[in-house]
mmCIF file of C-alpha atoms in Angstrom:
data_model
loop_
_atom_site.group_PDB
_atom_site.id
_atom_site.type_symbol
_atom_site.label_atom_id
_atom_site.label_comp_id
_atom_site.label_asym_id
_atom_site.label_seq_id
_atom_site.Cartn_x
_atom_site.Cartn_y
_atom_site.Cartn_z
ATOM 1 C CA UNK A 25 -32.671 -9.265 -6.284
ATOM 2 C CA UNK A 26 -31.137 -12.781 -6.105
ATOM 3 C CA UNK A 27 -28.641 -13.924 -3.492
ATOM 4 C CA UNK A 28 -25.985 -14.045 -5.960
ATOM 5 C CA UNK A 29 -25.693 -10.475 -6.382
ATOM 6 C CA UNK A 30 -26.535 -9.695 -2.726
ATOM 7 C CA UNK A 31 -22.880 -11.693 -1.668
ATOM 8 C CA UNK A 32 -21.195 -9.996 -4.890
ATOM 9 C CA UNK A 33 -22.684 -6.540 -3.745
ATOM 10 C CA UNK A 34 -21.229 -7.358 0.366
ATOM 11 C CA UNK A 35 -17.731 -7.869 -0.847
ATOM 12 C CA UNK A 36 -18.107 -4.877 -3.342
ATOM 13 C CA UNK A 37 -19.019 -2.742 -0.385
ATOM 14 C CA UNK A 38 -16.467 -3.798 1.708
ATOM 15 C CA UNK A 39 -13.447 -3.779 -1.007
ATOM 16 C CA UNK A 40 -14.564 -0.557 -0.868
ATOM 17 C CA UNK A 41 -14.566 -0.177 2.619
ATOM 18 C CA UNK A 42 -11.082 -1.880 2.816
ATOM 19 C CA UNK A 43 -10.092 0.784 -0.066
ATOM 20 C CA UNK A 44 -11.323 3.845 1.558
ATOM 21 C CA UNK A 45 -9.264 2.822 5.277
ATOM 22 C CA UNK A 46 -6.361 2.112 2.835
ATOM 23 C CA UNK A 47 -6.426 5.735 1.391
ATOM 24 C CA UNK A 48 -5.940 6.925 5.126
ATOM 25 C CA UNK A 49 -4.147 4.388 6.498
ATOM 26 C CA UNK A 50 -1.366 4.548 3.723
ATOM 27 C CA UNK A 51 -1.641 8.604 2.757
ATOM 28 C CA UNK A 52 1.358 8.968 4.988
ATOM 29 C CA UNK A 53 3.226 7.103 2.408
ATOM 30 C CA UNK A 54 2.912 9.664 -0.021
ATOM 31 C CA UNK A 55 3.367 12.664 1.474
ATOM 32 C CA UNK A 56 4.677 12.675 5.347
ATOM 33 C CA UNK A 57 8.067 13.489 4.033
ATOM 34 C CA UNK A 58 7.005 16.478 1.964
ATOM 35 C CA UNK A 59 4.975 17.052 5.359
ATOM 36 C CA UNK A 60 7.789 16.824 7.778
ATOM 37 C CA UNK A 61 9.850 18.873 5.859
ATOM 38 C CA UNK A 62 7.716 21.521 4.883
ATOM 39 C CA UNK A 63 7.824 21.249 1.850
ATOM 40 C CA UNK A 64 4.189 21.229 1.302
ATOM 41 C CA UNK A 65 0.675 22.199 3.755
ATOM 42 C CA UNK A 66 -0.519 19.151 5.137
ATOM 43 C CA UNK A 67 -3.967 19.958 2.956
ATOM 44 C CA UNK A 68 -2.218 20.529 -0.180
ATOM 45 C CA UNK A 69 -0.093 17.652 0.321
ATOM 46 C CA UNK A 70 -2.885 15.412 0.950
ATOM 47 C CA UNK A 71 -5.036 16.926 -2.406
ATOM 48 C CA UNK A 72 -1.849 16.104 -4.527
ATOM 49 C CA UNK A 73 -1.798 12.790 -2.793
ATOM 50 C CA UNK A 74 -5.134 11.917 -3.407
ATOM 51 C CA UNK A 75 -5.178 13.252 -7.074
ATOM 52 C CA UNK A 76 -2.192 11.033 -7.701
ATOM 53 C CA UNK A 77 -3.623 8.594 -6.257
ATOM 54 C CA UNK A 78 -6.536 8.762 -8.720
ATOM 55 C CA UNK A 79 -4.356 9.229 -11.723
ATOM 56 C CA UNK A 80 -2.188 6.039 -10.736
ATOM 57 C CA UNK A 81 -5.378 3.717 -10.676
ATOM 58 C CA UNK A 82 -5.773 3.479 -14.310
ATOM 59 C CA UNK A 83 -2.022 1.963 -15.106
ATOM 60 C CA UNK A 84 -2.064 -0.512 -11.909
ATOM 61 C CA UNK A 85 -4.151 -3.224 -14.225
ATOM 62 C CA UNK A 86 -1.079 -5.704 -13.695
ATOM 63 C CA UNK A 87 -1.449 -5.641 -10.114
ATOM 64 C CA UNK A 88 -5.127 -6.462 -10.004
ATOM 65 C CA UNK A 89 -5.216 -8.907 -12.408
ATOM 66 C CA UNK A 90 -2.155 -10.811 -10.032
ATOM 67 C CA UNK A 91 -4.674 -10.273 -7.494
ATOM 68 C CA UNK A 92 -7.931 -10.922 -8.918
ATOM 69 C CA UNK A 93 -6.623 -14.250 -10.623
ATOM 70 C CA UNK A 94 -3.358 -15.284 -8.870
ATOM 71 C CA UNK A 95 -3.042 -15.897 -5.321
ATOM 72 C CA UNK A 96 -6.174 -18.363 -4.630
ATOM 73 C CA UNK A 97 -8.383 -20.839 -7.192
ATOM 74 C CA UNK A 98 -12.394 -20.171 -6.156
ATOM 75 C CA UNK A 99 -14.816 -22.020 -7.448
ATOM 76 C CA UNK A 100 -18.256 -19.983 -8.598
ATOM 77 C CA UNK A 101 -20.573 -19.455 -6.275
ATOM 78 C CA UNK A 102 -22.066 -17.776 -3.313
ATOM 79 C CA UNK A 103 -19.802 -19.669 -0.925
ATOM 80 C CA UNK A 104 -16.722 -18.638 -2.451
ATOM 81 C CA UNK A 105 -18.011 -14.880 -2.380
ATOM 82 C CA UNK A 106 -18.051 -15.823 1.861
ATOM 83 C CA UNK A 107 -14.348 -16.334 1.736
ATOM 84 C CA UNK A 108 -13.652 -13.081 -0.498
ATOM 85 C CA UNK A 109 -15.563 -11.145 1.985
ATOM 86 C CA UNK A 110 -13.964 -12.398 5.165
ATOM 87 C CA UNK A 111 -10.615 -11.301 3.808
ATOM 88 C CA UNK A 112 -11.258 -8.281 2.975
ATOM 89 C CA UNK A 113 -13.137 -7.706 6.435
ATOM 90 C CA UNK A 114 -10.236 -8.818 8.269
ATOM 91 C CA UNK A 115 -8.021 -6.904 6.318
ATOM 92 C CA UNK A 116 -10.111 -3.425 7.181
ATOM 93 C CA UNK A 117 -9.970 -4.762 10.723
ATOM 94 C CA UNK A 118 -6.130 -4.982 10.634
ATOM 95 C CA UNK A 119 -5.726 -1.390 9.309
ATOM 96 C CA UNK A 120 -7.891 -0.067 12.023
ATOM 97 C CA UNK A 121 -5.746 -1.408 14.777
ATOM 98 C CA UNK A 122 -2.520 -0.064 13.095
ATOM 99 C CA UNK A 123 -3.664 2.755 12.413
ATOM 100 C CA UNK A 124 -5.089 3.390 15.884
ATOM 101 C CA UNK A 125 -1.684 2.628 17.001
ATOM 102 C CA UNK A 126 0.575 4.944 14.437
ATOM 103 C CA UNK A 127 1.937 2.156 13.376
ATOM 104 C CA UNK A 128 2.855 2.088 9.458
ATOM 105 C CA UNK A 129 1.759 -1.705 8.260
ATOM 106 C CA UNK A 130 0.919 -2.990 4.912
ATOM 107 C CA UNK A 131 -2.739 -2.716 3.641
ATOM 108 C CA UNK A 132 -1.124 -4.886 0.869
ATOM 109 C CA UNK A 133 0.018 -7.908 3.462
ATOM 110 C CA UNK A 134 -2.937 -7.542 5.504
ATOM 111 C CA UNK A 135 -5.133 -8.024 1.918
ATOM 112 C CA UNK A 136 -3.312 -11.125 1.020
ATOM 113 C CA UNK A 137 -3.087 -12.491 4.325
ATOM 114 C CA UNK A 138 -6.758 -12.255 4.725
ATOM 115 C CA UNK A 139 -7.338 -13.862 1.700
ATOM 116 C CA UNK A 140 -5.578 -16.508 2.040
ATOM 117 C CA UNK A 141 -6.444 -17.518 5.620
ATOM 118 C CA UNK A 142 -10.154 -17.362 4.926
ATOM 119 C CA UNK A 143 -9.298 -19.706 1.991
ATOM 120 C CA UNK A 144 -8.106 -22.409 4.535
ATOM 121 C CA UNK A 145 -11.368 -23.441 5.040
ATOM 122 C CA UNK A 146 -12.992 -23.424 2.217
ATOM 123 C CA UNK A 147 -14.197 -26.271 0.058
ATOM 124 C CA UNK A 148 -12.731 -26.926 -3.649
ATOM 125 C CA UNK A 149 -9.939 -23.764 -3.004
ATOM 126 C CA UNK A 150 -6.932 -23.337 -3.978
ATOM 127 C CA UNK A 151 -3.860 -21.699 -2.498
ATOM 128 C CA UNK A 152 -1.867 -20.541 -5.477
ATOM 129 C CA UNK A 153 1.366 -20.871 -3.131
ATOM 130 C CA UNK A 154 3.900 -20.902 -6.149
ATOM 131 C CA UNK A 155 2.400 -17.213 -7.051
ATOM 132 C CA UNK A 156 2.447 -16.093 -3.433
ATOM 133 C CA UNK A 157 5.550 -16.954 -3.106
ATOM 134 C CA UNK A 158 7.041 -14.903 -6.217
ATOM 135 C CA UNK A 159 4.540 -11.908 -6.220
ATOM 136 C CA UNK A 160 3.983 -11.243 -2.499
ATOM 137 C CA UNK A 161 6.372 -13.002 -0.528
ATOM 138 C CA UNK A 162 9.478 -12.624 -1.941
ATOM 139 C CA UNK A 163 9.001 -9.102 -3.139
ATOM 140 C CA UNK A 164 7.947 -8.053 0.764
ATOM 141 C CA UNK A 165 11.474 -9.265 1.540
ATOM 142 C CA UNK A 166 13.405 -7.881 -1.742
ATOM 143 C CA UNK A 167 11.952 -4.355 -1.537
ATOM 144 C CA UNK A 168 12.484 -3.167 1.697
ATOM 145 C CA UNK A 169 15.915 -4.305 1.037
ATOM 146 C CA UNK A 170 16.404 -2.075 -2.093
ATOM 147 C CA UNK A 171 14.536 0.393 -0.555
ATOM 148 C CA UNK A 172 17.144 0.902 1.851
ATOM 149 C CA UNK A 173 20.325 0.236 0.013
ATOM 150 C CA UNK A 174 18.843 2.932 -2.697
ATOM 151 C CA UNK A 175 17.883 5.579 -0.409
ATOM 152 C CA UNK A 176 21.571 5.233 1.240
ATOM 153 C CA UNK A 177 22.574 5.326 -2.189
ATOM 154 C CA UNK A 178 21.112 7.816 -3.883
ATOM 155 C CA UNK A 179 21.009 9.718 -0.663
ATOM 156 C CA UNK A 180 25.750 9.177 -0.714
ATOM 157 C CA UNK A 181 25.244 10.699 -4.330
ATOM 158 C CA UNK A 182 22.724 13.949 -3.786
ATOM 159 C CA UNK A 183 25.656 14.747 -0.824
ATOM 160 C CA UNK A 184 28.581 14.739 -2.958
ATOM 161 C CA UNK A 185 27.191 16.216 -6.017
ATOM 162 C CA UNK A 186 25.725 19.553 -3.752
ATOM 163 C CA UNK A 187 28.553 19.377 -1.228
ATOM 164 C CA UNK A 188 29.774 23.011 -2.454
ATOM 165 C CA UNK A 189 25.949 24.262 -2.707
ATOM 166 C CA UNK A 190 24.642 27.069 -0.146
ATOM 167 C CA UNK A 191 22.895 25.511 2.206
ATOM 168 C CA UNK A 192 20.233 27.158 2.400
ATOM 169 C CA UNK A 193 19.482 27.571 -1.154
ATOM 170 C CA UNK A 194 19.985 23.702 -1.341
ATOM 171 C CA UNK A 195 16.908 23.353 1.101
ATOM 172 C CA UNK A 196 14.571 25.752 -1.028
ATOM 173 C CA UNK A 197 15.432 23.567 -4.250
ATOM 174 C CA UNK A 198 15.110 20.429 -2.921
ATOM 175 C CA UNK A 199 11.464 21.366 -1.044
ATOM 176 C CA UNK A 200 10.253 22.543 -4.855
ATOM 177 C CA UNK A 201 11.575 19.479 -6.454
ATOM 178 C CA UNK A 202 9.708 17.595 -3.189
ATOM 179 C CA UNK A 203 6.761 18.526 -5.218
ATOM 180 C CA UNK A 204 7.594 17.004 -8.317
ATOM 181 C CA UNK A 205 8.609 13.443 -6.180
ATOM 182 C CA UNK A 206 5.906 13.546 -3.683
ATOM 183 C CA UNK A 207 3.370 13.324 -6.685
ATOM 184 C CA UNK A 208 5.212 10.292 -8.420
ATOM 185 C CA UNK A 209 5.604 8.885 -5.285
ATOM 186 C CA UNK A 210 1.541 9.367 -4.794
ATOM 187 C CA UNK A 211 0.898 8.018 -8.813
ATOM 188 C CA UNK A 212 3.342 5.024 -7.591
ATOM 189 C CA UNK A 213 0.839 4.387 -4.283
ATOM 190 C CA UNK A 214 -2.376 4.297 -6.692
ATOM 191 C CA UNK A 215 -0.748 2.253 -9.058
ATOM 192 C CA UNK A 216 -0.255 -0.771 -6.088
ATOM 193 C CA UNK A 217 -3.061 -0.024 -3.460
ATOM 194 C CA UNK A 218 -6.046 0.909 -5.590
ATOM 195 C CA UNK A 219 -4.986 -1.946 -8.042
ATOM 196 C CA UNK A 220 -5.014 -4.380 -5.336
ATOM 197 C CA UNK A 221 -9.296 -3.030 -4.599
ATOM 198 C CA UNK A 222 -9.758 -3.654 -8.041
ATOM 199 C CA UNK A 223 -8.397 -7.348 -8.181
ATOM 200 C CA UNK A 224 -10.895 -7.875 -5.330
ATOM 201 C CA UNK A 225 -13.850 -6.485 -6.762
ATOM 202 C CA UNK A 226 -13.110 -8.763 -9.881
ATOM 203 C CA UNK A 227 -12.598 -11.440 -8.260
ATOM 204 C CA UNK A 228 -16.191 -11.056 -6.669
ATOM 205 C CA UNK A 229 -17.802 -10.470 -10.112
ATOM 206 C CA UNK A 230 -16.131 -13.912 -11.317
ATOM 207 C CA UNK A 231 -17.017 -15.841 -8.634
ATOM 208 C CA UNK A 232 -20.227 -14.740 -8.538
ATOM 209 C CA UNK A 233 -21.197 -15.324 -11.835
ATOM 210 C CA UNK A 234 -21.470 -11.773 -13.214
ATOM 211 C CA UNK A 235 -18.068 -11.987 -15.544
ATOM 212 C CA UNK A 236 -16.897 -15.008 -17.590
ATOM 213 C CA UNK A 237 -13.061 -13.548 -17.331
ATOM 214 C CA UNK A 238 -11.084 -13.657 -13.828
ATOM 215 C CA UNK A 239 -8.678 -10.816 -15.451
ATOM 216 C CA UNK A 240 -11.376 -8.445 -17.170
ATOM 217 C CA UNK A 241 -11.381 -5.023 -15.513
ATOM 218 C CA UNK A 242 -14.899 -3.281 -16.253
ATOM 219 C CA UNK A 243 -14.298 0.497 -16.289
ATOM 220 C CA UNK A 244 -16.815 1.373 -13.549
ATOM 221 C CA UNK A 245 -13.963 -0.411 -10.894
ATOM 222 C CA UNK A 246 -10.952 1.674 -12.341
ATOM 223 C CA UNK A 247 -13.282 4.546 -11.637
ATOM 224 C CA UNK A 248 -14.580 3.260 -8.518
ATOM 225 C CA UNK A 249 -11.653 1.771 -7.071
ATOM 226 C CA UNK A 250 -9.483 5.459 -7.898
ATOM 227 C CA UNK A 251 -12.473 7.706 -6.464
ATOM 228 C CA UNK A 252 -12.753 5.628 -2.604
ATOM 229 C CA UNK A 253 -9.398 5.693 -2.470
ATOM 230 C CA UNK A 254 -8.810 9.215 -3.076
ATOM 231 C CA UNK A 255 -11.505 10.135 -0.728
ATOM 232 C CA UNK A 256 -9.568 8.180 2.223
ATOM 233 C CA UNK A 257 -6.240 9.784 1.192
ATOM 234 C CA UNK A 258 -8.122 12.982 1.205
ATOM 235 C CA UNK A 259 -9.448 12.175 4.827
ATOM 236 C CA UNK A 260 -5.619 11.598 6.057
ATOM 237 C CA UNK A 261 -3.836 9.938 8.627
ATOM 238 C CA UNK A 262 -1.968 11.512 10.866
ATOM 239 C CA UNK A 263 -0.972 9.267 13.152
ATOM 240 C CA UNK A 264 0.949 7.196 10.426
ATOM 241 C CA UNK A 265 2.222 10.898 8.982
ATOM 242 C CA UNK A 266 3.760 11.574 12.563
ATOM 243 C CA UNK A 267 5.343 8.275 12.612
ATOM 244 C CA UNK A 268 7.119 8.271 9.118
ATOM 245 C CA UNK A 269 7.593 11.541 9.055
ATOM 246 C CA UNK A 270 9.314 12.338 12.679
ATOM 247 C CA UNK A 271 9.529 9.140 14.579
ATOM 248 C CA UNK A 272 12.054 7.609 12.412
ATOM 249 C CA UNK A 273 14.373 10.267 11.758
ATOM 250 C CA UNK A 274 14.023 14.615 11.569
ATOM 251 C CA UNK A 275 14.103 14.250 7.370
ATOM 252 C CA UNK A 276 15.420 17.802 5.783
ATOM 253 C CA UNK A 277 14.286 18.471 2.299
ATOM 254 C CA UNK A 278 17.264 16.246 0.361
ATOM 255 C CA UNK A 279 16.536 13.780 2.720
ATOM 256 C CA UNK A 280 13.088 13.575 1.818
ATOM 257 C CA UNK A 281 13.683 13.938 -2.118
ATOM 258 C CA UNK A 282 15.740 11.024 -1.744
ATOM 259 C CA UNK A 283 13.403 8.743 0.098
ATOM 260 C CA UNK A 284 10.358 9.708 -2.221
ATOM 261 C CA UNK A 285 12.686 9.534 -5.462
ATOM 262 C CA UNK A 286 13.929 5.852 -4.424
ATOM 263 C CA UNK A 287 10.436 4.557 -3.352
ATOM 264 C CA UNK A 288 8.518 6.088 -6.223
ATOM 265 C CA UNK A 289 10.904 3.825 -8.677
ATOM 266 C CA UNK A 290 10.730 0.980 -6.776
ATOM 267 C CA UNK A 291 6.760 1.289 -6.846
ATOM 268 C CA UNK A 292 6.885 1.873 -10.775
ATOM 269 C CA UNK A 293 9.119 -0.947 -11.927
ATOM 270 C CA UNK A 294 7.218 -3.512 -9.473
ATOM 271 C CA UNK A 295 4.166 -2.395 -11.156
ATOM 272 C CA UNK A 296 4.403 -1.836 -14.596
ATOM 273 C CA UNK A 297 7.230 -4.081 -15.493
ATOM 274 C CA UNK A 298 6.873 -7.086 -13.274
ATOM 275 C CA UNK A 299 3.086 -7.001 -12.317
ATOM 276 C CA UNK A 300 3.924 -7.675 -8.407
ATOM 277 C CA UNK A 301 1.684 -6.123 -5.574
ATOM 278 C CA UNK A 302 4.729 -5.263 -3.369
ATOM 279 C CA UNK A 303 3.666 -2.521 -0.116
ATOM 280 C CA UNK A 304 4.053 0.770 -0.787
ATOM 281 C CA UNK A 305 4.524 1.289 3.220
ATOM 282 C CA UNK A 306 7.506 -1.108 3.156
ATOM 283 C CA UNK A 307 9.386 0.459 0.155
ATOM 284 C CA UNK A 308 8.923 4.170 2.176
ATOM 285 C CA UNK A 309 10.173 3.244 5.035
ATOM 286 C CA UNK A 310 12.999 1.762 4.096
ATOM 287 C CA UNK A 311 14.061 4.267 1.893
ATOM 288 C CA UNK A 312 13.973 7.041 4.689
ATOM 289 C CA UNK A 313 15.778 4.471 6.816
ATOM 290 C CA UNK A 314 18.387 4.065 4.360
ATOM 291 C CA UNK A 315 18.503 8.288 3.679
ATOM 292 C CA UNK A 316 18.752 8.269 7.489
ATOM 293 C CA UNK A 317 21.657 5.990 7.541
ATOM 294 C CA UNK A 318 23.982 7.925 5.632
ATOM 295 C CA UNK A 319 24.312 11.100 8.567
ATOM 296 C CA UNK A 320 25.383 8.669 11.186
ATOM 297 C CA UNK A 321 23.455 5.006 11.872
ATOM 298 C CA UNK A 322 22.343 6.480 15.327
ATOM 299 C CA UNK A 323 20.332 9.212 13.330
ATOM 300 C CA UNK A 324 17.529 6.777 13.067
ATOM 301 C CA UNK A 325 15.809 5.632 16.011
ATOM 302 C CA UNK A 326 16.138 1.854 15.213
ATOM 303 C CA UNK A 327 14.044 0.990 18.078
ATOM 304 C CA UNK A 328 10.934 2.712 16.279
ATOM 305 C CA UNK A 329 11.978 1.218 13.123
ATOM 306 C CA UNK A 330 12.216 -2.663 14.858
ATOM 307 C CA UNK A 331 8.801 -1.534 15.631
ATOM 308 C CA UNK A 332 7.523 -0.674 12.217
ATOM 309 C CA UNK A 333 9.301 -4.054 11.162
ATOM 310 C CA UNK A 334 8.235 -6.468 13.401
ATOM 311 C CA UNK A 335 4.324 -5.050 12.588
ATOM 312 C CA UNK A 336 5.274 -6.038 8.607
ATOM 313 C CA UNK A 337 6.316 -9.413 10.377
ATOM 314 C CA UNK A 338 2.882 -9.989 11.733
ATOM 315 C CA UNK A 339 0.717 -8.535 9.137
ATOM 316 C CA UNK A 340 0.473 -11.578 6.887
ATOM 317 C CA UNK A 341 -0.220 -14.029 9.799
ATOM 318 C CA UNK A 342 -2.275 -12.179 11.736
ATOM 319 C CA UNK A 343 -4.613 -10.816 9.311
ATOM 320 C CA UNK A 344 -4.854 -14.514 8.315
ATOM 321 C CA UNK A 345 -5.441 -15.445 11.591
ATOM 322 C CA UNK A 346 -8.510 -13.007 11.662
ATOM 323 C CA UNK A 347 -9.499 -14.039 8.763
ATOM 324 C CA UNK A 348 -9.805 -17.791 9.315
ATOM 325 C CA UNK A 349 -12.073 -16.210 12.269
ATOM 326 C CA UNK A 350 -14.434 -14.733 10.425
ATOM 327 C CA UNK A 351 -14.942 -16.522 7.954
ATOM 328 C CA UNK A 352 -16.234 -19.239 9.876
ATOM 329 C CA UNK A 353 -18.612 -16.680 11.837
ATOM 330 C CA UNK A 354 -20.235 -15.733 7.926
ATOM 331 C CA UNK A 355 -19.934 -18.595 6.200
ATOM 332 C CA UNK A 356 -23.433 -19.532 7.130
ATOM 333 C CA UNK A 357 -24.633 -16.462 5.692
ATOM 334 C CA UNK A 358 -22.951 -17.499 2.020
ATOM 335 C CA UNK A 359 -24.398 -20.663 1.596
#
């Protein structure tokens, strides 16, 4: 077996690795609204999630190829596979302290800020800053931001249109059409988080000699990529579920419609129209802050949410911080 694929088969493993915490770190963003408001059994919830999950793998191809091809320039070669697999690393590392914590960060922002702090130091690389800047930076500002104008929004409209409805008739329609949104809202996650895995393992096979093409998806990593990932949705979170789902604010069934409705969309258009790896966890949570929002503005608990924002703050840095770390501890072992 040559060294080659040895380093291509470490950052394999760990994209998978880093894909598998993702499915559990970031199940909560699928389904701990239709959780919270009982709308669906944690179990069943979780089996949609993960099935959706696996179905929204195979149309996130824009997302990995932005990832696999646009945010850093490696050169071939086993060195460059060192850098790959210290960002990834750090990235698992990152989701594993948030998680242990409850506290819902971005897999996404922890990916890219891996990647491109263990790119600092490394020779003949190439920050695509430009790219970053377009496709992860701005869009981690911008869709939050929707997020929460929309869910207020949409959230105004639901209230007005059923303000004659029987209450409690309302609540049994809206927890069946939960259903229906907590399983675009799960397609939505697959298409972003498992797409981001598969730009990874590409980006290993081209700088490591075993692909020609930095933007050529083989099927095995569609397959691949969708199966981990629905395995770690599977295995749940429910730290993260406790925190998005109650910590915030008590969601009822419209509520919770409204917040999966807005954040699906906002995960669809990002992916299949402009290609950009935007957080799925960002785009939830502001939604149900924004759905919150429209009862009264002390309905959410903005102290949890300043948490949950100044953890996206950090993300990027941090995990580049950890990054720059370890990939100076391996980068004997990829030379």
């Amino acid at each position: 077996m040559s060294a080659e694929l040895v380093a291509v088969l470490a950052v394999i493993i760990a994209a998978m690795a880093f894909d598998y915490t993702n499915g559990f770190h970031d199940a909560a963003n699928a389904i701990a609204t239709s959780v919270s408001t009982r709308a669906l059994t944690p179990r069943v919830a979780l089996a949609m999630a993960a099935v959706g999950n696996f179905i929204g793998t195979h149309f996130g191809a824009g997302v990995a190829k932005t990832v696999g091809d646009g945010l850093v320039k490696l050169p071939t070669g086993i060195p460059s596979l060192g850098v790959v697999f210290a960002g990834v690393l750090a990235a698992i590392c990152w989701n594993l302290v948030t998680w242990y914590f409850g506290l819902p960060s971005s897999s996404s922002h922890a990916l890219f800020g891996g990647l491109v702090g263990a790119t600092f130091f490394a020779a003949d690389a190439t920050i695509e800053w430009a790219t970053i800047t377009e496709k992860v930076l701005i869009p981690m500002v911008a869709s939050p931001v929707v997020g929460l104008v929309l869910g207020f929004a949409v959230m105004i409209a639901i209230t007005w249109i059923f303000r004659r409805g029987n209450p409690g008739r309302l609540n049994r329609g809206f927890r069946h059409a939960q259903t229906v949104s907590a399983a675009f809202m799960s397609v939505g996650h697959g298409m972003q988080d498992a797409a981001k895995t598969m730009g990874i393992i590409v980006l290993a096979l081209y700088t490591g000699g075993f692909q020609s093409d930095a933007t050529h998806i083989p099927w095995w990593v569609f397959w691949t990529s969708a199966a981990v990932l629905a395995a770690g949705t599977y295995a749940g979170g429910w730290r993260i579920i406790r925190t998005l789902g109650r910590k915030i604010i008590d969601l009822g069934p419209a509520e919770g419609f409204a917040a999966e409705t807005v954040a699906s969309s906002v995960l669809y258009f990002n992916a299949l129209v402009l290609h950009a790896p935007i957080s799925t966890t960002h785009t939830i949570t502001s939604a149900i802050m924004g759905v919150g929002a429209t009862k009264r503005l002390s309905a959410v608990r903005w102290n949890v949410a300043g948490n949950i924002v100044l953890g996206w703050i950090i993300t990027f840095p941090a995990a580049g911080a950890l990054a720059c770390v370890i990939y100076l501890a391996v980068r004997p072992l990829f030379n």
